[in-house]
mmCIF file of C-alpha atoms in Angstrom:
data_model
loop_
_atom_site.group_PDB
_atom_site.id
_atom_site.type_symbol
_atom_site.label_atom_id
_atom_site.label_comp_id
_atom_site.label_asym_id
_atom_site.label_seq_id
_atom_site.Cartn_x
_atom_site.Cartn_y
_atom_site.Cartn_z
ATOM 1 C CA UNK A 1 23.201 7.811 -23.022
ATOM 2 C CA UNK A 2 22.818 4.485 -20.731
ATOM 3 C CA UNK A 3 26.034 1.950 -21.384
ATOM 4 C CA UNK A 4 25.046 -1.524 -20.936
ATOM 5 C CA UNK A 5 28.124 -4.364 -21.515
ATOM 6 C CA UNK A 6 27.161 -7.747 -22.730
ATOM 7 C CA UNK A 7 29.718 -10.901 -22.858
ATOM 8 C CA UNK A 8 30.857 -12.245 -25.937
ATOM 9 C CA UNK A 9 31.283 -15.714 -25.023
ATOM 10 C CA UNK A 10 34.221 -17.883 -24.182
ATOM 11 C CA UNK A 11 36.333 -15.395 -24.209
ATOM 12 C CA UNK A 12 34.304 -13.216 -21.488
ATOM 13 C CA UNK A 13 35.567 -9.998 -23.002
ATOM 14 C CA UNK A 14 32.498 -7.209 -22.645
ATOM 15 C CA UNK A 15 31.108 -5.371 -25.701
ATOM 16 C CA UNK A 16 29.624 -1.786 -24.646
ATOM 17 C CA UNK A 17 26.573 -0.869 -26.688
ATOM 18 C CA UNK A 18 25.064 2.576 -25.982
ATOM 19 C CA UNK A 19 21.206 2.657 -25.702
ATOM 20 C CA UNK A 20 19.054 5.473 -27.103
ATOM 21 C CA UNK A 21 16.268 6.767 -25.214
ATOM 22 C CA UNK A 22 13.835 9.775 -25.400
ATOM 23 C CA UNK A 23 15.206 13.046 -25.886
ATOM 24 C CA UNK A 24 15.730 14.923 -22.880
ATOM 25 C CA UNK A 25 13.509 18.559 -24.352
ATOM 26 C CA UNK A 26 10.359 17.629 -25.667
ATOM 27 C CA UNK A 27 7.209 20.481 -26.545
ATOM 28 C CA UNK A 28 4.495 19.645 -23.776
ATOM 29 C CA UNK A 29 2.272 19.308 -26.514
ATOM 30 C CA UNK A 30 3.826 16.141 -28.056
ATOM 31 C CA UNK A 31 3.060 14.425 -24.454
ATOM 32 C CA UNK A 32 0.548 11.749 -24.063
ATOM 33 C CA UNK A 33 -3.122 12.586 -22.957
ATOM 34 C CA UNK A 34 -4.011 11.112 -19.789
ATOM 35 C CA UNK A 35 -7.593 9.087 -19.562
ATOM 36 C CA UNK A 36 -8.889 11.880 -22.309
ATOM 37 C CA UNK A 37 -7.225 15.007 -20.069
ATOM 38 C CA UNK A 38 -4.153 17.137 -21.687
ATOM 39 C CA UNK A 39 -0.871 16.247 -19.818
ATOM 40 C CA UNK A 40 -0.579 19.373 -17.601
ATOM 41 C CA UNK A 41 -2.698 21.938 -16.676
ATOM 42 C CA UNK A 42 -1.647 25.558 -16.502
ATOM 43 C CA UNK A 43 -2.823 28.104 -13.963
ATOM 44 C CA UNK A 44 -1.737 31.445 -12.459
ATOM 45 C CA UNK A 45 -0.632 32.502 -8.577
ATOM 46 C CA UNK A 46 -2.886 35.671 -8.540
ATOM 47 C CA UNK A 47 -4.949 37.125 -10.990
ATOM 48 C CA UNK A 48 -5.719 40.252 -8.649
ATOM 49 C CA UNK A 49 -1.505 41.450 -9.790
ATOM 50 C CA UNK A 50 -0.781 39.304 -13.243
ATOM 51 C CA UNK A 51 2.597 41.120 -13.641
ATOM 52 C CA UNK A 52 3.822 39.330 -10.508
ATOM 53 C CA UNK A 53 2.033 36.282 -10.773
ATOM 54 C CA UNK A 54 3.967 33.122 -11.444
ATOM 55 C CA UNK A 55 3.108 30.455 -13.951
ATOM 56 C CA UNK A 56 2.501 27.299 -12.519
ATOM 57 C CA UNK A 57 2.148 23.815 -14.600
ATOM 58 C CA UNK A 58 1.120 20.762 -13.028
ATOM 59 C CA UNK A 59 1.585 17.449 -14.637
ATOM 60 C CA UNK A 60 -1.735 15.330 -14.451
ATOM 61 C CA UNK A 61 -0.163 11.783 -15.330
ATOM 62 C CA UNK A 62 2.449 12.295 -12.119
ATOM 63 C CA UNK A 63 0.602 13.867 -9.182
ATOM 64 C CA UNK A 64 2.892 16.004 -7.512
ATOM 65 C CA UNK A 65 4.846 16.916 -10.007
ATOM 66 C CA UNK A 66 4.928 20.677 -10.700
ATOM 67 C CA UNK A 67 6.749 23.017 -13.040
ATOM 68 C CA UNK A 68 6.759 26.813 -11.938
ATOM 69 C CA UNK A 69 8.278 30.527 -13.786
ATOM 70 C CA UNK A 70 8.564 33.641 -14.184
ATOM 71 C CA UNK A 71 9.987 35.934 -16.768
ATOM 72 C CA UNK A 72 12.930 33.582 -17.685
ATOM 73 C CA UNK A 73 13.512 31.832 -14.710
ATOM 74 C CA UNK A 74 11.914 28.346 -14.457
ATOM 75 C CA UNK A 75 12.387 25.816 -11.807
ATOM 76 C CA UNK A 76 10.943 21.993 -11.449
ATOM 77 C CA UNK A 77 9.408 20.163 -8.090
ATOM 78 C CA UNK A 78 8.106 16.776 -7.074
ATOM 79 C CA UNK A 79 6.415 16.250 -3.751
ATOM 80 C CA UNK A 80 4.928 12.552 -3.831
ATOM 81 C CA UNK A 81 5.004 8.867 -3.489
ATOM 82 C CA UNK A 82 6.611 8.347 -6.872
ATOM 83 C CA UNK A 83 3.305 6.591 -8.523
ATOM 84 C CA UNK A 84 1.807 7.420 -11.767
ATOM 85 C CA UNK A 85 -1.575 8.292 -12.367
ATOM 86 C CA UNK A 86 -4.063 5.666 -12.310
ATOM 87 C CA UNK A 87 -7.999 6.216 -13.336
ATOM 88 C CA UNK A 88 -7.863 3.039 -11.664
ATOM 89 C CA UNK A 89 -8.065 2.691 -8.321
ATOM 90 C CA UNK A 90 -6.701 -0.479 -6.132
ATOM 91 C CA UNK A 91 -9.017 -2.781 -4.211
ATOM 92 C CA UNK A 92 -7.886 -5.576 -2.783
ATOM 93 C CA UNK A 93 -10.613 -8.746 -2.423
ATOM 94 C CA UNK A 94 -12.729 -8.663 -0.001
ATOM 95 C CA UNK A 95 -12.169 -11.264 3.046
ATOM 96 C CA UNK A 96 -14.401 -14.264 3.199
ATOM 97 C CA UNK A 97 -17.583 -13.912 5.382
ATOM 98 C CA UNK A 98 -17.325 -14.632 9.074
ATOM 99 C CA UNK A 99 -18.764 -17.745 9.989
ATOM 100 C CA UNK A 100 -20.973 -18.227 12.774
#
């Protein structure tokens, strides 16, 4: 839990209130489609040796961000810029014309 203090006035003791956020182990299921796409898509490493092959899931709201296993061992990476997903993309205004 986050601890934020807040003063209580003139007499500038602090007051700690604890915040609540998400919990931290949520079913992938309960997370929040992304432009009309499930939140992660699943694949396999091989299919030629499926015993061996590792499960890979790959989020599709944070590019980059990849969960991985096999048997019970399971393992998180993110390789990226830290931005979100956006269907969205940026373009700035166009300059003025030239003049001549």
């Amino acid at each position: 839990a986050v601890v934020s203090t807040q003063s209580t006035g003139e007499e500038g003791l602090d007051e700690i209130q604890e915040e609540e956020g998400p919990p931290l182990l949520n079913p992938i299921s309960q997370d929040a489609n992304v432009d009309g796409f499930p939140a992660w898509s699943a694949c396999r490493s091989s299919d030629l040796v499926p015993q061996y092959s590792i499960a890979f899931l790959r989020s599709n709201a944070w590019p980059g961000a990849y969960a991985y296993g096999i048997d019970k061992k399971v393992e998180n990476v993110y390789i990226g810029w830290g931005q979100k997903y956006s269907s969205e993309n940026y373009s700035p205004v166009p300059p003025p014309p030239v003049r001549q």
